[in-house]
Amino acid sequence: MSARSLNKVQLIGNLTREPELRYTTGGTPVVTFGLATNRSWKDQNGETKEVAEFHNIVAWNKMAEICQQLLAKGMKIYVEGSLTTRSWEAEDGSTRYKTEIRVDDMILLDSKGKQGAGLDERKEEVQEKEVEVEEEVAEVEAADEDPLEDTDLPF
């Protein structure tokens, strides 16, 4: 019986470039983009230090199409997937390697981007309408209210 293993990656970060959608020769959609995360720590003097990490992200099939439609440079997202390393032979004959995170799940964490553009403004409009409706309902309820007298109370 072989030992169990785990290959799981969870990241929250910002897109460093626009998603690039391509298709394999077989017609399978694949999208690639970069994701930046920050790592911070305190040095021996107690000063907080921070460094950015840059990750190569790849998504396939329907997830690739979804990423292409929804994501844009600068957006904050959550991605969950697995670490994959691919290799190829370069023109000079050397073997090259690239480690990527293959996306299984993705969650948008802000409203910036292709379809989210203007979302904040639309959200404010909806909130303003909700306030107007609440005020109208309060006025109607106040007009319909019968004044309560102490004798009307059941206790």
C-alpha positions as a printed NumPy array, in Angstrom:
array([[  0.   ,   0.   ,   0.   ],
       [  1.425,   3.397,  -0.958],
       [  1.635,   6.287,   1.471],
       [ -0.939,   9.042,   1.131],
       [  0.132,  12.442,  -0.059],
       [ -1.353,  15.906,  -0.355],
       [ -0.913,  18.529,  -3.057],
       [ -3.132,  21.502,  -2.202],
       [ -2.53 ,  25.227,  -2.627],
       [ -4.691,  28.084,  -1.312],
       [ -3.789,  31.674,  -2.192],
       [ -5.326,  35.114,  -1.788],
       [ -3.685,  37.763,  -3.904],
       [ -3.931,  40.263,  -6.735],
       [ -3.697,  39.543, -10.451],
       [ -0.447,  40.889, -11.895],
       [ -1.544,  40.658, -15.521],
       [ -4.658,  40.155, -17.632],
       [ -5.712,  36.513, -18.049],
       [ -4.537,  35.085, -21.37 ],
       [ -6.911,  32.539, -22.923],
       [ -5.582,  30.039, -25.455],
       [ -6.8  ,  26.743, -26.838],
       [ -4.878,  23.494, -27.182],
       [ -4.722,  21.816, -30.588],
       [ -7.576,  19.636, -29.338],
       [ -9.713,  22.71 , -28.598],
       [ -9.399,  22.646, -24.807],
       [ -9.441,  26.155, -23.285],
       [ -6.547,  27.098, -20.996],
       [ -5.981,  30.453, -19.298],
       [ -2.842,  31.721, -17.588],
       [ -2.28 ,  34.728, -15.344],
       [ -0.022,  35.896, -12.546],
       [ -0.966,  36.302,  -8.901],
       [  0.987,  38.284,  -6.3  ],
       [  0.872,  37.512,  -2.597],
       [  2.698,  39.206,   0.279],
       [  4.685,  37.576,   3.037],
       [  5.65 ,  39.546,   6.131],
       [  7.809,  38.836,   9.162],
       [  9.72 ,  40.624,  11.899],
       [ 13.503,  40.716,  11.647],
       [ 15.914,  40.397,  14.593],
       [ 15.518,  44.142,  15.291],
       [ 11.732,  43.818,  15.528],
       [ 11.136,  45.649,  12.249],
       [  8.379,  44.332,  10.016],
       [  9.663,  43.218,   6.625],
       [  7.529,  42.333,   3.624],
       [  8.259,  40.633,   0.334],
       [  5.989,  39.941,  -2.627],
       [  5.754,  36.441,  -4.052],
       [  4.677,  35.956,  -7.664],
       [  2.81 ,  32.825,  -8.721],
       [  1.99 ,  31.414, -12.149],
       [ -1.654,  30.356, -12.313],
       [ -3.262,  28.097, -14.926],
       [ -6.903,  27.057, -15.324],
       [ -8.384,  24.584, -17.78 ],
       [-11.736,  23.887, -19.439],
       [-14.797,  25.735, -18.046],
       [-12.744,  27.307, -15.232],
       [-10.458,  28.838, -17.888],
       [-13.416,  30.444, -19.643],
       [-14.829,  31.748, -16.351],
       [-11.475,  33.27 , -15.382],
       [-11.176,  34.93 , -18.799],
       [-14.66 ,  36.447, -18.492],
       [-14.471,  37.677, -14.894],
       [-10.865,  38.461, -14.023],
       [ -8.776,  41.55 , -14.706],
       [ -5.368,  42.825, -13.654],
       [ -5.371,  44.163, -10.099],
       [ -8.346,  42.136,  -8.843],
       [ -8.113,  40.392,  -5.48 ],
       [ -9.083,  36.73 ,  -5.704],
       [ -8.886,  33.457,  -3.823],
       [ -7.617,  30.445,  -5.749],
       [ -7.476,  26.853,  -4.652],
       [ -5.725,  24.151,  -6.581],
       [ -2.624,  22.016,  -6.831],
       [  1.03 ,  22.564,  -7.613],
       [  2.147,  21.297, -11.02 ],
       [  5.541,  21.413, -12.703],
       [  5.924,  21.041, -16.434],
       [  9.106,  20.712, -18.439],
       [ 10.119,  21.304, -22.042],
       [ 13.24 ,  21.42 , -24.134],
       [ 14.417,  24.945, -24.956],
       [ 15.893,  25.976, -28.31 ],
       [ 19.406,  25.665, -26.854],
       [ 18.714,  22.022, -25.938],
       [ 18.432,  22.607, -22.198],
       [ 15.486,  21.362, -20.195],
       [ 13.341,  24.129, -18.718],
       [ 10.877,  23.807, -15.849],
       [  7.917,  25.914, -14.788],
       [  5.945,  25.448, -11.576],
       [  2.316,  26.564, -11.681],
       [ -0.802,  26.44 ,  -9.55 ],
       [ -3.558,  24.572, -11.381],
       [ -6.884,  26.117, -10.343],
       [ -9.699,  23.918,  -9.049],
       [-11.721,  26.733,  -7.447],
       [-11.687,  30.526,  -7.627],
       [-13.559,  33.221,  -5.681],
       [-13.701,  36.931,  -6.52 ],
       [-12.902,  39.033,  -3.462],
       [-13.548,  42.501,  -4.897],
       [-15.715,  44.136,  -7.536],
       [-12.995,  45.471,  -9.829],
       [-12.595,  43.956, -13.238],
       [-14.37 ,  43.243, -16.464],
       [-17.929,  42.66 , -15.307],
       [-17.473,  44.308, -11.914],
       [-16.63 ,  47.703, -13.412],
       [-19.124,  50.163, -12.06 ],
       [-20.492,  47.618,  -9.612],
       [-19.857,  49.902,  -6.633],
       [-21.855,  52.706,  -8.26 ],
       [-24.748,  50.361,  -9.064],
       [-24.617,  49.026,  -5.513],
       [-24.894,  52.592,  -4.146],
       [-27.911,  53.269,  -6.402],
       [-29.646,  50.14 ,  -5.113],
       [-28.878,  51.089,  -1.505],
       [-30.315,  54.595,  -2.086],
       [-33.516,  53.074,  -3.534],
       [-33.75 ,  50.724,  -0.544],
       [-33.541,  53.707,   1.834],
       [-36.274,  55.534,  -0.119],
       [-38.55 ,  52.478,   0.044],
       [-37.876,  52.008,   3.768],
       [-38.782,  55.674,   4.406],
       [-42.026,  55.314,   2.418],
       [-42.936,  52.138,   4.31 ],
       [-42.252,  53.881,   7.635],
       [-44.53 ,  56.795,   6.616],
       [-47.355,  54.423,   5.626],
       [-46.993,  52.415,   8.835],
       [-47.018,  55.619,  10.918],
       [-50.22 ,  56.81 ,   9.19 ],
       [-51.962,  53.457,   9.762],
       [-50.946,  53.198,  13.415],
       [-53.627,  53.386,  16.079],
       [-52.414,  55.038,  19.248],
       [-52.119,  52.452,  22.038],
       [-53.64 ,  53.113,  25.405],
       [-52.606,  51.421,  28.624],
       [-55.939,  49.582,  28.706],
       [-55.151,  47.911,  25.365],
       [-52.102,  46.089,  26.741],
       [-52.715,  42.382,  27.479],
       [-50.687,  42.382,  30.702]])
